[in-house]
PDB file of C-alpha atoms in Angstrom:
ATOM      1  CA  MET A   1     -39.591 104.743  78.297  1.00  0.00           C
ATOM      2  CA  VAL A   2     -39.543 102.159  75.523  1.00  0.00           C
ATOM      3  CA  HIS A   3     -35.936 100.606  75.744  1.00  0.00           C
ATOM      4  CA  ARG A   4     -35.075  99.550  72.310  1.00  0.00           C
ATOM      5  CA  ILE A   5     -32.037  97.808  70.800  1.00  0.00           C
ATOM      6  CA  SER A   6     -30.321  98.829  67.807  1.00  0.00           C
ATOM      7  CA  ASN A   7     -30.149  95.982  64.860  1.00  0.00           C
ATOM      8  CA  GLU A   8     -28.299  95.585  62.396  1.00  0.00           C
ATOM      9  CA  ARG A   9     -28.759  96.353  58.315  1.00  0.00           C
ATOM     10  CA  VAL A  10     -26.653  92.862  56.670  1.00  0.00           C
ATOM     11  CA  LYS A  11     -27.515  91.615  52.740  1.00  0.00           C
ATOM     12  CA  ASP A  12     -28.115  87.956  51.748  1.00  0.00           C
ATOM     13  CA  LEU A  13     -26.461  86.630  48.926  1.00  0.00           C
ATOM     14  CA  ASN A  14     -28.616  87.931  46.686  1.00  0.00           C
ATOM     15  CA  GLY A  15     -28.641  91.462  48.159  1.00  0.00           C
ATOM     16  CA  ILE A  16     -32.409  91.643  49.655  1.00  0.00           C
ATOM     17  CA  ASP A  17     -32.032  93.568  52.975  1.00  0.00           C
ATOM     18  CA  GLN A  18     -31.939  91.715  56.115  1.00  0.00           C
ATOM     19  CA  ILE A  19     -32.724  92.534  59.563  1.00  0.00           C
ATOM     20  CA  VAL A  20     -30.737  91.261  62.498  1.00  0.00           C
ATOM     21  CA  LEU A  21     -32.495  91.328  66.159  1.00  0.00           C
ATOM     22  CA  ARG A  22     -30.309  90.666  69.111  1.00  0.00           C
ATOM     23  CA  ASN A  23     -30.791  90.594  72.938  1.00  0.00           C
ATOM     24  CA  SER A  24     -27.839  91.061  75.795  1.00  0.00           C
ATOM     25  CA  GLN A  25     -27.551  87.193  75.975  1.00  0.00           C
ATOM     26  CA  GLY A  26     -26.213  86.690  72.850  1.00  0.00           C
ATOM     27  CA  ALA A  27     -29.548  85.244  71.342  1.00  0.00           C
ATOM     28  CA  SER A  28     -30.528  86.383  67.751  1.00  0.00           C
ATOM     29  CA  ALA A  29     -32.925  86.261  65.314  1.00  0.00           C
ATOM     30  CA  LYS A  30     -32.463  87.515  61.050  1.00  0.00           C
ATOM     31  CA  VAL A  31     -36.044  88.956  60.074  1.00  0.00           C
ATOM     32  CA  SER A  32     -35.523  88.718  55.519  1.00  0.00           C
ATOM     33  CA  LEU A  33     -37.014  91.966  53.650  1.00  0.00           C
ATOM     34  CA  HIS A  34     -37.840  89.132  51.043  1.00  0.00           C
ATOM     35  CA  GLY A  35     -41.482  88.378  52.539  1.00  0.00           C
ATOM     36  CA  GLY A  36     -40.826  89.865  55.384  1.00  0.00           C
ATOM     37  CA  GLN A  37     -39.669  86.138  57.126  1.00  0.00           C
ATOM     38  CA  VAL A  38     -37.693  85.404  59.864  1.00  0.00           C
ATOM     39  CA  VAL A  39     -35.033  82.834  58.248  1.00  0.00           C
ATOM     40  CA  SER A  40     -33.092  82.533  61.406  1.00  0.00           C
ATOM     41  CA  TRP A  41     -33.395  82.408  64.826  1.00  0.00           C
ATOM     42  CA  ARG A  42     -30.587  81.680  67.440  1.00  0.00           C
ATOM     43  CA  ASN A  43     -30.462  80.515  71.219  1.00  0.00           C
ATOM     44  CA  ASP A  44     -27.815  82.134  73.500  1.00  0.00           C
ATOM     45  CA  ARG A  45     -25.813  79.356  72.258  1.00  0.00           C
ATOM     46  CA  GLY A  46     -25.411  79.999  68.911  1.00  0.00           C
ATOM     47  CA  GLU A  47     -28.069  76.843  67.976  1.00  0.00           C
ATOM     48  CA  GLU A  48     -30.504  77.218  65.071  1.00  0.00           C
ATOM     49  CA  LEU A  49     -33.910  76.880  66.476  1.00  0.00           C
ATOM     50  CA  LEU A  50     -35.857  77.301  62.858  1.00  0.00           C
ATOM     51  CA  PHE A  51     -35.175  74.556  60.316  1.00  0.00           C
ATOM     52  CA  ALA A  52     -33.794  75.821  56.475  1.00  0.00           C
ATOM     53  CA  SER A  53     -32.982  73.852  53.993  1.00  0.00           C
ATOM     54  CA  THR A  54     -29.668  73.446  52.919  1.00  0.00           C
ATOM     55  CA  LYS A  55     -30.782  73.712  48.996  1.00  0.00           C
ATOM     56  CA  ALA A  56     -32.554  77.082  50.775  1.00  0.00           C
ATOM     57  CA  LYS A  57     -31.505  80.404  48.238  1.00  0.00           C
ATOM     58  CA  GLY A  58     -34.314  82.637  48.891  1.00  0.00           C
ATOM     59  CA  LYS A  59     -33.649  83.774  45.511  1.00  0.00           C
ATOM     60  CA  ALA A  60     -36.383  86.105  44.651  1.00  0.00           C
ATOM     61  CA  PRO A  61     -39.044  85.713  43.687  1.00  0.00           C
ATOM     62  CA  LYS A  62     -39.045  82.202  45.226  1.00  0.00           C
ATOM     63  CA  VAL A  63     -39.553  81.766  49.322  1.00  0.00           C
ATOM     64  CA  ILE A  64     -36.642  80.236  51.390  1.00  0.00           C
ATOM     65  CA  ARG A  65     -38.188  76.562  52.540  1.00  0.00           C
ATOM     66  CA  GLY A  66     -37.998  77.438  56.548  1.00  0.00           C
ATOM     67  CA  GLY A  67     -38.022  80.078  58.867  1.00  0.00           C
ATOM     68  CA  ILE A  68     -41.187  81.646  59.000  1.00  0.00           C
ATOM     69  CA  PRO A  69     -42.705  82.481  55.511  1.00  0.00           C
ATOM     70  CA  ILE A  70     -46.161  84.222  56.311  1.00  0.00           C
ATOM     71  CA  CYS A  71     -49.155  82.995  54.053  1.00  0.00           C
ATOM     72  CA  PHE A  72     -51.709  86.002  53.367  1.00  0.00           C
ATOM     73  CA  PRO A  73     -54.169  86.360  52.337  1.00  0.00           C
ATOM     74  CA  GLN A  74     -54.379  82.664  51.470  1.00  0.00           C
ATOM     75  CA  PHE A  75     -53.321  79.558  53.115  1.00  0.00           C
ATOM     76  CA  ASP A  76     -51.706  76.609  50.786  1.00  0.00           C
ATOM     77  CA  SER A  77     -54.187  76.230  47.940  1.00  0.00           C
ATOM     78  CA  CYS A  78     -57.732  76.939  49.710  1.00  0.00           C
ATOM     79  CA  GLY A  79     -58.367  79.700  46.944  1.00  0.00           C
ATOM     80  CA  SER A  80     -57.897  81.346  43.991  1.00  0.00           C
ATOM     81  CA  LEU A  81     -54.360  82.544  44.453  1.00  0.00           C
ATOM     82  CA  GLU A  82     -51.087  80.861  44.038  1.00  0.00           C
ATOM     83  CA  GLN A  83     -50.342  78.539  47.021  1.00  0.00           C
ATOM     84  CA  HIS A  84     -49.880  80.382  50.420  1.00  0.00           C
ATOM     85  CA  SER A  85     -50.761  83.904  48.342  1.00  0.00           C
ATOM     86  CA  PHE A  86     -48.307  85.929  47.590  1.00  0.00           C
ATOM     87  CA  ALA A  87     -47.172  88.393  50.919  1.00  0.00           C
ATOM     88  CA  ARG A  88     -44.120  85.803  50.889  1.00  0.00           C
ATOM     89  CA  ASN A  89     -42.993  86.629  47.654  1.00  0.00           C
ATOM     90  CA  LYS A  90     -43.298  90.281  48.264  1.00  0.00           C
ATOM     91  CA  ILE A  91     -40.022  92.805  48.768  1.00  0.00           C
ATOM     92  CA  TRP A  92     -41.430  94.427  52.078  1.00  0.00           C
ATOM     93  CA  THR A  93     -39.971  97.686  53.819  1.00  0.00           C
ATOM     94  CA  VAL A  94     -38.987  98.620  57.341  1.00  0.00           C
ATOM     95  CA  ASP A  95     -41.811 100.929  58.719  1.00  0.00           C
ATOM     96  CA  GLU A  96     -40.360 103.719  60.685  1.00  0.00           C
ATOM     97  CA  SER A  97     -43.266 104.871  62.383  1.00  0.00           C
ATOM     98  CA  PRO A  98     -45.847 101.957  63.799  1.00  0.00           C
ATOM     99  CA  PRO A  99     -48.604 102.237  65.081  1.00  0.00           C
ATOM    100  CA  SER A 100     -47.967 101.658  69.185  1.00  0.00           C
ATOM    101  CA  LEU A 101     -48.085  98.282  70.535  1.00  0.00           C
ATOM    102  CA  PRO A 102     -48.119  97.391  74.282  1.00  0.00           C
ATOM    103  CA  ALA A 103     -45.169  97.793  76.773  1.00  0.00           C
ATOM    104  CA  LYS A 104     -45.007  93.837  76.704  1.00  0.00           C
ATOM    105  CA  ASP A 105     -44.503  93.791  72.741  1.00  0.00           C
ATOM    106  CA  SER A 106     -41.721  96.598  72.483  1.00  0.00           C
ATOM    107  CA  ASN A 107     -40.224  97.413  75.663  1.00  0.00           C
ATOM    108  CA  GLY A 108     -36.542  95.695  76.533  1.00  0.00           C
ATOM    109  CA  LYS A 109     -37.059  94.068  73.538  1.00  0.00           C
ATOM    110  CA  SER A 110     -35.246  94.210  69.845  1.00  0.00           C
ATOM    111  CA  PHE A 111     -37.597  94.553  67.090  1.00  0.00           C
ATOM    112  CA  VAL A 112     -38.160  95.369  63.634  1.00  0.00           C
ATOM    113  CA  ASP A 113     -41.534  96.801  62.429  1.00  0.00           C
ATOM    114  CA  LEU A 114     -42.165  95.669  59.210  1.00  0.00           C
ATOM    115  CA  LEU A 115     -44.663  97.174  56.039  1.00  0.00           C
ATOM    116  CA  LEU A 116     -46.356  95.829  52.958  1.00  0.00           C
ATOM    117  CA  LYS A 117     -49.505  96.962  51.206  1.00  0.00           C
ATOM    118  CA  SER A 118     -51.161  96.444  47.831  1.00  0.00           C
ATOM    119  CA  SER A 119     -49.326  97.165  44.916  1.00  0.00           C
ATOM    120  CA  GLU A 120     -51.018  97.133  41.251  1.00  0.00           C
ATOM    121  CA  GLU A 121     -50.284  93.898  40.645  1.00  0.00           C
ATOM    122  CA  ASP A 122     -51.235  92.730  43.966  1.00  0.00           C
ATOM    123  CA  LEU A 123     -54.691  94.018  43.067  1.00  0.00           C
ATOM    124  CA  LYS A 124     -54.969  92.264  39.702  1.00  0.00           C
ATOM    125  CA  CYS A 125     -55.429  88.785  41.291  1.00  0.00           C
ATOM    126  CA  TRP A 126     -57.018  89.936  44.692  1.00  0.00           C
ATOM    127  CA  PRO A 127     -58.567  93.317  43.831  1.00  0.00           C
ATOM    128  CA  HIS A 128     -58.418  94.591  47.870  1.00  0.00           C
ATOM    129  CA  SER A 129     -56.529  97.183  49.464  1.00  0.00           C
ATOM    130  CA  PHE A 130     -54.686  96.671  52.574  1.00  0.00           C
ATOM    131  CA  GLU A 131     -51.946  97.394  54.654  1.00  0.00           C
ATOM    132  CA  LEU A 132     -50.336  94.391  56.471  1.00  0.00           C
ATOM    133  CA  ARG A 133     -47.576  95.665  59.280  1.00  0.00           C
ATOM    134  CA  LEU A 134     -45.454  93.197  61.573  1.00  0.00           C
ATOM    135  CA  ARG A 135     -43.575  93.469  64.027  1.00  0.00           C
ATOM    136  CA  VAL A 136     -41.356  90.911  65.022  1.00  0.00           C
ATOM    137  CA  CYS A 137     -39.244  90.754  68.584  1.00  0.00           C
ATOM    138  CA  LEU A 138     -36.729  89.158  70.600  1.00  0.00           C
ATOM    139  CA  GLY A 139     -37.480  89.334  74.230  1.00  0.00           C
ATOM    140  CA  ALA A 140     -34.448  89.444  76.456  1.00  0.00           C
ATOM    141  CA  ASP A 141     -35.527  85.396  77.466  1.00  0.00           C
ATOM    142  CA  GLY A 142     -34.705  84.601  73.960  1.00  0.00           C
ATOM    143  CA  ASN A 143     -38.546  84.715  73.146  1.00  0.00           C
ATOM    144  CA  LEU A 144     -39.173  85.156  69.156  1.00  0.00           C
ATOM    145  CA  THR A 145     -42.433  87.023  69.509  1.00  0.00           C
ATOM    146  CA  LEU A 146     -44.420  88.005  65.570  1.00  0.00           C
ATOM    147  CA  ILE A 147     -47.809  90.341  65.960  1.00  0.00           C
ATOM    148  CA  SER A 148     -49.098  91.009  62.856  1.00  0.00           C
ATOM    149  CA  ARG A 149     -51.667  93.759  61.783  1.00  0.00           C
ATOM    150  CA  VAL A 150     -53.904  93.292  58.814  1.00  0.00           C
ATOM    151  CA  ARG A 151     -56.301  96.843  58.140  1.00  0.00           C
ATOM    152  CA  ASN A 152     -58.391  96.966  55.681  1.00  0.00           C
ATOM    153  CA  ILE A 153     -58.177 100.352  53.307  1.00  0.00           C
ATOM    154  CA  ASN A 154     -60.582  99.168  50.624  1.00  0.00           C
ATOM    155  CA  ALA A 155     -64.822 101.036  50.088  1.00  0.00           C
ATOM    156  CA  LYS A 156     -65.517  97.209  50.484  1.00  0.00           C
ATOM    157  CA  PRO A 157     -65.617  94.138  53.134  1.00  0.00           C
ATOM    158  CA  PHE A 158     -62.677  91.555  52.028  1.00  0.00           C
ATOM    159  CA  SER A 159     -62.184  87.859  53.547  1.00  0.00           C
ATOM    160  CA  PHE A 160     -58.564  86.264  53.844  1.00  0.00           C
ATOM    161  CA  SER A 161     -56.816  83.151  55.723  1.00  0.00           C
ATOM    162  CA  PHE A 162     -53.356  83.665  57.486  1.00  0.00           C
ATOM    163  CA  ALA A 163     -50.654  81.566  59.459  1.00  0.00           C
ATOM    164  CA  TYR A 164     -46.915  82.161  60.616  1.00  0.00           C
ATOM    165  CA  HIS A 165     -45.780  78.747  58.632  1.00  0.00           C
ATOM    166  CA  SER A 166     -43.017  78.037  61.493  1.00  0.00           C
ATOM    167  CA  TYR A 167     -40.051  75.426  60.325  1.00  0.00           C
ATOM    168  CA  LEU A 168     -39.366  74.272  63.803  1.00  0.00           C
ATOM    169  CA  SER A 169     -35.976  72.706  63.640  1.00  0.00           C
ATOM    170  CA  VAL A 170     -35.936  68.905  65.228  1.00  0.00           C
ATOM    171  CA  SER A 171     -33.229  66.304  65.887  1.00  0.00           C
ATOM    172  CA  ASP A 172     -35.240  63.532  64.335  1.00  0.00           C
ATOM    173  CA  ILE A 173     -38.812  63.559  63.519  1.00  0.00           C
ATOM    174  CA  SER A 174     -39.703  60.270  64.903  1.00  0.00           C
ATOM    175  CA  GLU A 175     -38.739  61.763  68.673  1.00  0.00           C
ATOM    176  CA  VAL A 176     -41.185  64.097  67.969  1.00  0.00           C
ATOM    177  CA  ARG A 177     -44.445  64.584  69.964  1.00  0.00           C
ATOM    178  CA  VAL A 178     -46.868  67.624  69.615  1.00  0.00           C
ATOM    179  CA  GLU A 179     -49.192  68.261  72.810  1.00  0.00           C
ATOM    180  CA  GLY A 180     -52.293  70.205  73.262  1.00  0.00           C
ATOM    181  CA  LEU A 181     -54.236  68.665  70.301  1.00  0.00           C
ATOM    182  CA  GLU A 182     -56.054  66.088  72.208  1.00  0.00           C
ATOM    183  CA  THR A 183     -59.366  65.299  71.267  1.00  0.00           C
ATOM    184  CA  MET A 184     -59.345  68.164  68.983  1.00  0.00           C
ATOM    185  CA  ASP A 185     -61.208  67.677  65.323  1.00  0.00           C
ATOM    186  CA  TYR A 186     -59.274  68.735  62.587  1.00  0.00           C
ATOM    187  CA  LEU A 187     -59.621  68.577  58.609  1.00  0.00           C
ATOM    188  CA  ASP A 188     -57.277  66.068  57.049  1.00  0.00           C
ATOM    189  CA  ASN A 189     -55.726  67.962  54.111  1.00  0.00           C
ATOM    190  CA  LEU A 190     -54.594  64.165  52.683  1.00  0.00           C
ATOM    191  CA  CYS A 191     -58.453  62.668  52.609  1.00  0.00           C
ATOM    192  CA  GLN A 192     -60.028  65.586  50.849  1.00  0.00           C
ATOM    193  CA  LYS A 193     -59.826  67.755  53.986  1.00  0.00           C
ATOM    194  CA  GLU A 194     -62.618  65.652  55.504  1.00  0.00           C
ATOM    195  CA  GLN A 195     -62.662  66.526  59.271  1.00  0.00           C
ATOM    196  CA  PHE A 196     -61.750  63.610  62.251  1.00  0.00           C
ATOM    197  CA  THR A 197     -60.807  63.983  65.721  1.00  0.00           C
ATOM    198  CA  GLU A 198     -57.428  63.648  67.336  1.00  0.00           C
ATOM    199  CA  GLN A 199     -57.524  60.101  69.745  1.00  0.00           C
ATOM    200  CA  GLY A 200     -54.063  60.093  70.508  1.00  0.00           C
ATOM    201  CA  ASP A 201     -52.897  62.241  73.995  1.00  0.00           C
ATOM    202  CA  ALA A 202     -50.389  63.241  71.645  1.00  0.00           C
ATOM    203  CA  LEU A 203     -49.473  63.832  68.020  1.00  0.00           C
ATOM    204  CA  THR A 204     -46.830  61.465  66.881  1.00  0.00           C
ATOM    205  CA  PHE A 205     -45.060  61.081  63.897  1.00  0.00           C
ATOM    206  CA  GLU A 206     -45.038  57.872  61.534  1.00  0.00           C
ATOM    207  CA  ALA A 207     -45.894  58.895  58.047  1.00  0.00           C
ATOM    208  CA  GLU A 208     -46.728  62.343  55.907  1.00  0.00           C
ATOM    209  CA  ILE A 209     -48.740  64.722  58.331  1.00  0.00           C
ATOM    210  CA  GLU A 210     -50.653  67.227  57.038  1.00  0.00           C
ATOM    211  CA  ARG A 211     -53.761  68.658  59.051  1.00  0.00           C
ATOM    212  CA  VAL A 212     -55.551  72.471  60.079  1.00  0.00           C
ATOM    213  CA  TYR A 213     -56.512  71.180  63.804  1.00  0.00           C
ATOM    214  CA  ILE A 214     -59.681  74.207  64.014  1.00  0.00           C
ATOM    215  CA  SER A 215     -60.095  75.740  67.283  1.00  0.00           C
ATOM    216  CA  SER A 216     -57.140  74.856  69.032  1.00  0.00           C
ATOM    217  CA  PRO A 217     -56.006  75.805  72.136  1.00  0.00           C
ATOM    218  CA  SER A 218     -54.027  78.890  72.569  1.00  0.00           C
ATOM    219  CA  CYS A 219     -51.117  77.248  74.228  1.00  0.00           C
ATOM    220  CA  VAL A 220     -49.435  73.719  72.018  1.00  0.00           C
ATOM    221  CA  ALA A 221     -46.230  72.190  72.946  1.00  0.00           C
ATOM    222  CA  VAL A 222     -44.139  70.534  70.548  1.00  0.00           C
ATOM    223  CA  LEU A 223     -41.128  67.831  72.596  1.00  0.00           C
ATOM    224  CA  ASP A 224     -38.207  67.020  70.773  1.00  0.00           C
ATOM    225  CA  HIS A 225     -36.798  64.172  72.737  1.00  0.00           C
ATOM    226  CA  GLU A 226     -33.780  63.269  71.588  1.00  0.00           C
ATOM    227  CA  ARG A 227     -32.144  66.981  72.443  1.00  0.00           C
ATOM    228  CA  LYS A 228     -34.369  67.410  75.539  1.00  0.00           C
ATOM    229  CA  ARG A 229     -35.882  70.489  74.652  1.00  0.00           C
ATOM    230  CA  THR A 230     -39.640  71.912  73.792  1.00  0.00           C
ATOM    231  CA  PHE A 231     -41.183  74.705  71.543  1.00  0.00           C
ATOM    232  CA  VAL A 232     -44.260  76.215  73.274  1.00  0.00           C
ATOM    233  CA  LEU A 233     -46.282  77.983  70.936  1.00  0.00           C
ATOM    234  CA  ARG A 234     -49.048  80.979  72.282  1.00  0.00           C
ATOM    235  CA  LYS A 235     -50.776  82.490  70.017  1.00  0.00           C
ATOM    236  CA  GLU A 236     -53.842  85.346  70.167  1.00  0.00           C
ATOM    237  CA  GLY A 237     -56.045  85.398  67.085  1.00  0.00           C
ATOM    238  CA  LEU A 238     -55.164  82.615  65.598  1.00  0.00           C
ATOM    239  CA  PRO A 239     -57.588  79.903  66.191  1.00  0.00           C
ATOM    240  CA  ASP A 240     -55.954  77.268  63.903  1.00  0.00           C
ATOM    241  CA  VAL A 241     -52.851  74.877  64.351  1.00  0.00           C
ATOM    242  CA  VAL A 242     -51.475  72.858  61.177  1.00  0.00           C
ATOM    243  CA  VAL A 243     -49.366  70.541  61.589  1.00  0.00           C
ATOM    244  CA  TRP A 244     -47.116  68.962  58.980  1.00  0.00           C
ATOM    245  CA  ASN A 245     -44.084  67.013  57.743  1.00  0.00           C
ATOM    246  CA  PRO A 246     -44.207  65.697  53.676  1.00  0.00           C
ATOM    247  CA  TRP A 247     -42.130  62.234  54.932  1.00  0.00           C
ATOM    248  CA  GLU A 248     -39.967  60.712  52.974  1.00  0.00           C
ATOM    249  CA  LYS A 249     -41.901  60.230  49.641  1.00  0.00           C
ATOM    250  CA  LYS A 250     -43.360  64.137  48.945  1.00  0.00           C
ATOM    251  CA  SER A 251     -39.650  65.403  50.249  1.00  0.00           C
ATOM    252  CA  LYS A 252     -38.058  63.343  47.490  1.00  0.00           C
ATOM    253  CA  SER A 253     -41.098  64.947  44.392  1.00  0.00           C
ATOM    254  CA  LYS A 254     -40.350  67.483  42.186  1.00  0.00           C
ATOM    255  CA  SER A 255     -42.547  70.528  44.310  1.00  0.00           C
ATOM    256  CA  MET A 256     -39.927  70.007  46.972  1.00  0.00           C
ATOM    257  CA  ALA A 257     -37.067  69.870  45.321  1.00  0.00           C
ATOM    258  CA  ASP A 258     -35.304  72.310  47.818  1.00  0.00           C
ATOM    259  CA  LEU A 259     -35.363  69.602  50.717  1.00  0.00           C
ATOM    260  CA  VAL A 260     -32.522  67.286  50.042  1.00  0.00           C
ATOM    261  CA  ASN A 261     -31.440  63.480  51.308  1.00  0.00           C
ATOM    262  CA  ASP A 262     -33.101  62.881  54.566  1.00  0.00           C
ATOM    263  CA  GLU A 263     -33.668  66.865  55.827  1.00  0.00           C
ATOM    264  CA  TYR A 264     -37.823  66.328  56.381  1.00  0.00           C
ATOM    265  CA  ARG A 265     -36.334  64.278  59.449  1.00  0.00           C
ATOM    266  CA  HIS A 266     -35.346  67.567  61.036  1.00  0.00           C
ATOM    267  CA  MET A 267     -38.232  69.794  60.762  1.00  0.00           C
ATOM    268  CA  VAL A 268     -41.175  70.207  62.140  1.00  0.00           C
ATOM    269  CA  CYS A 269     -43.845  72.450  60.819  1.00  0.00           C
ATOM    270  CA  VAL A 270     -46.419  73.511  63.344  1.00  0.00           C
ATOM    271  CA  ASP A 271     -48.502  76.947  62.478  1.00  0.00           C
ATOM    272  CA  GLY A 272     -50.055  79.370  64.337  1.00  0.00           C
ATOM    273  CA  ALA A 273     -53.424  80.343  61.649  1.00  0.00           C
ATOM    274  CA  VAL A 274     -56.828  81.250  60.756  1.00  0.00           C
ATOM    275  CA  ILE A 275     -58.047  78.959  58.067  1.00  0.00           C
ATOM    276  CA  GLU A 276     -61.380  76.814  58.561  1.00  0.00           C
ATOM    277  CA  LYS A 277     -63.197  80.657  59.192  1.00  0.00           C
ATOM    278  CA  PRO A 278     -61.427  83.292  57.369  1.00  0.00           C
ATOM    279  CA  VAL A 279     -60.897  86.446  58.493  1.00  0.00           C
ATOM    280  CA  THR A 280     -64.096  89.457  57.232  1.00  0.00           C
ATOM    281  CA  LEU A 281     -62.809  92.805  57.357  1.00  0.00           C
ATOM    282  CA  LYS A 282     -64.966  95.575  56.934  1.00  0.00           C
ATOM    283  CA  PRO A 283     -63.602  98.902  55.135  1.00  0.00           C
ATOM    284  CA  GLY A 284     -61.206 100.368  58.276  1.00  0.00           C
ATOM    285  CA  GLU A 285     -61.337  97.442  60.362  1.00  0.00           C
ATOM    286  CA  GLU A 286     -58.171  95.242  61.690  1.00  0.00           C
ATOM    287  CA  TRP A 287     -57.097  92.314  62.657  1.00  0.00           C
ATOM    288  CA  THR A 288     -54.130  91.317  64.570  1.00  0.00           C
ATOM    289  CA  GLY A 289     -52.692  87.938  64.884  1.00  0.00           C
ATOM    290  CA  ARG A 290     -50.239  87.035  67.958  1.00  0.00           C
ATOM    291  CA  LEU A 291     -47.139  83.860  67.458  1.00  0.00           C
ATOM    292  CA  GLU A 292     -44.993  83.950  70.779  1.00  0.00           C
ATOM    293  CA  ILE A 293     -42.693  80.659  70.607  1.00  0.00           C
ATOM    294  CA  ILE A 294     -40.142  80.214  73.745  1.00  0.00           C
ATOM    295  CA  VAL A 295     -38.054  76.947  73.848  1.00  0.00           C
ATOM    296  CA  VAL A 296     -37.381  75.436  77.630  1.00  0.00           C
ATOM    297  CA  PRO A 297     -35.665  72.306  78.726  1.00  0.00           C
ATOM    298  CA  SER A 298     -38.644  69.299  78.317  1.00  0.00           C
ATOM    299  CA  SER A 299     -38.832  68.571  82.426  1.00  0.00           C
ATOM    300  CA  PHE A 300     -40.211  71.928  82.763  1.00  0.00           C
ATOM    301  CA  SER A 301     -43.824  70.449  83.442  1.00  0.00           C
ATOM    302  CA  SER A 302     -47.159  70.683  81.500  1.00  0.00           C
ATOM    303  CA  GLU A 303     -48.278  73.297  84.013  1.00  0.00           C
ATOM    304  CA  GLY A 304     -45.826  75.857  83.367  1.00  0.00           C
ATOM    305  CA  LEU A 305     -46.056  75.198  79.640  1.00  0.00           C
ATOM    306  CA  GLY A 306     -49.464  76.950  80.209  1.00  0.00           C
ATOM    307  CA  PHE A 307     -52.140  73.896  79.518  1.00  0.00           C
TER     308      PHE A 307
END
């Protein structure tokens, strides 16, 4: 029998509904119907684990700079659509009759199911009918899980890319290292998507980075030395990992006016994604992408992280 913890519905400053998930230990997550975006995730001590700019207003149609935006059906500027495409700028609905999911994605968890369907406006710029379902789960242990399902309800095949654009909150970007990507090939967006191979035993930050690691492992860790904590990202159906930090110069550009002062130092984006080889769905087919983020003390052994 599935035990479901009741959720709370609140409104943000723009009057858009948000769903608040809580567990029995005091952890919480907040999901906005604007973009299906997780805008907050707090542990049982009330500490915010996701970055959000202090200037983030989230006034439709502008997406909040932070949290976990959903990038569909295009990531970044990899196609003819606007950057990161339209799903993150749409108003989603709560899915009252979602398809069943395995017990591991339901039982003992607080969760919400959201739904986005193609609109007439969407079909003008991307002529494919789809259903995008998103389940956001907050576990009894405080872990955050996102499961997306894309179904082709079109009469012909279509292809898409996808990413959970996860803004993680860190003490200082210079104190952060990403493990699990060593020896992986990556596309460097700062070098016209030229392909390189990661040479270091961990990725550290000394300048702007915008990379797509292709065919990456199912588990990646982000270590924050100052806070002595580690984010562990486990993913399924998401072969690529995006790592991004804009650094000082870009963060002060007009295109990033919603970042203030040195906020770039307190964020790093590490995304579970499918980009290099887009997903193609035939009529009636469905794709699933799952991302789980957990937080552990940095003293936790690498074997325990699943490497």
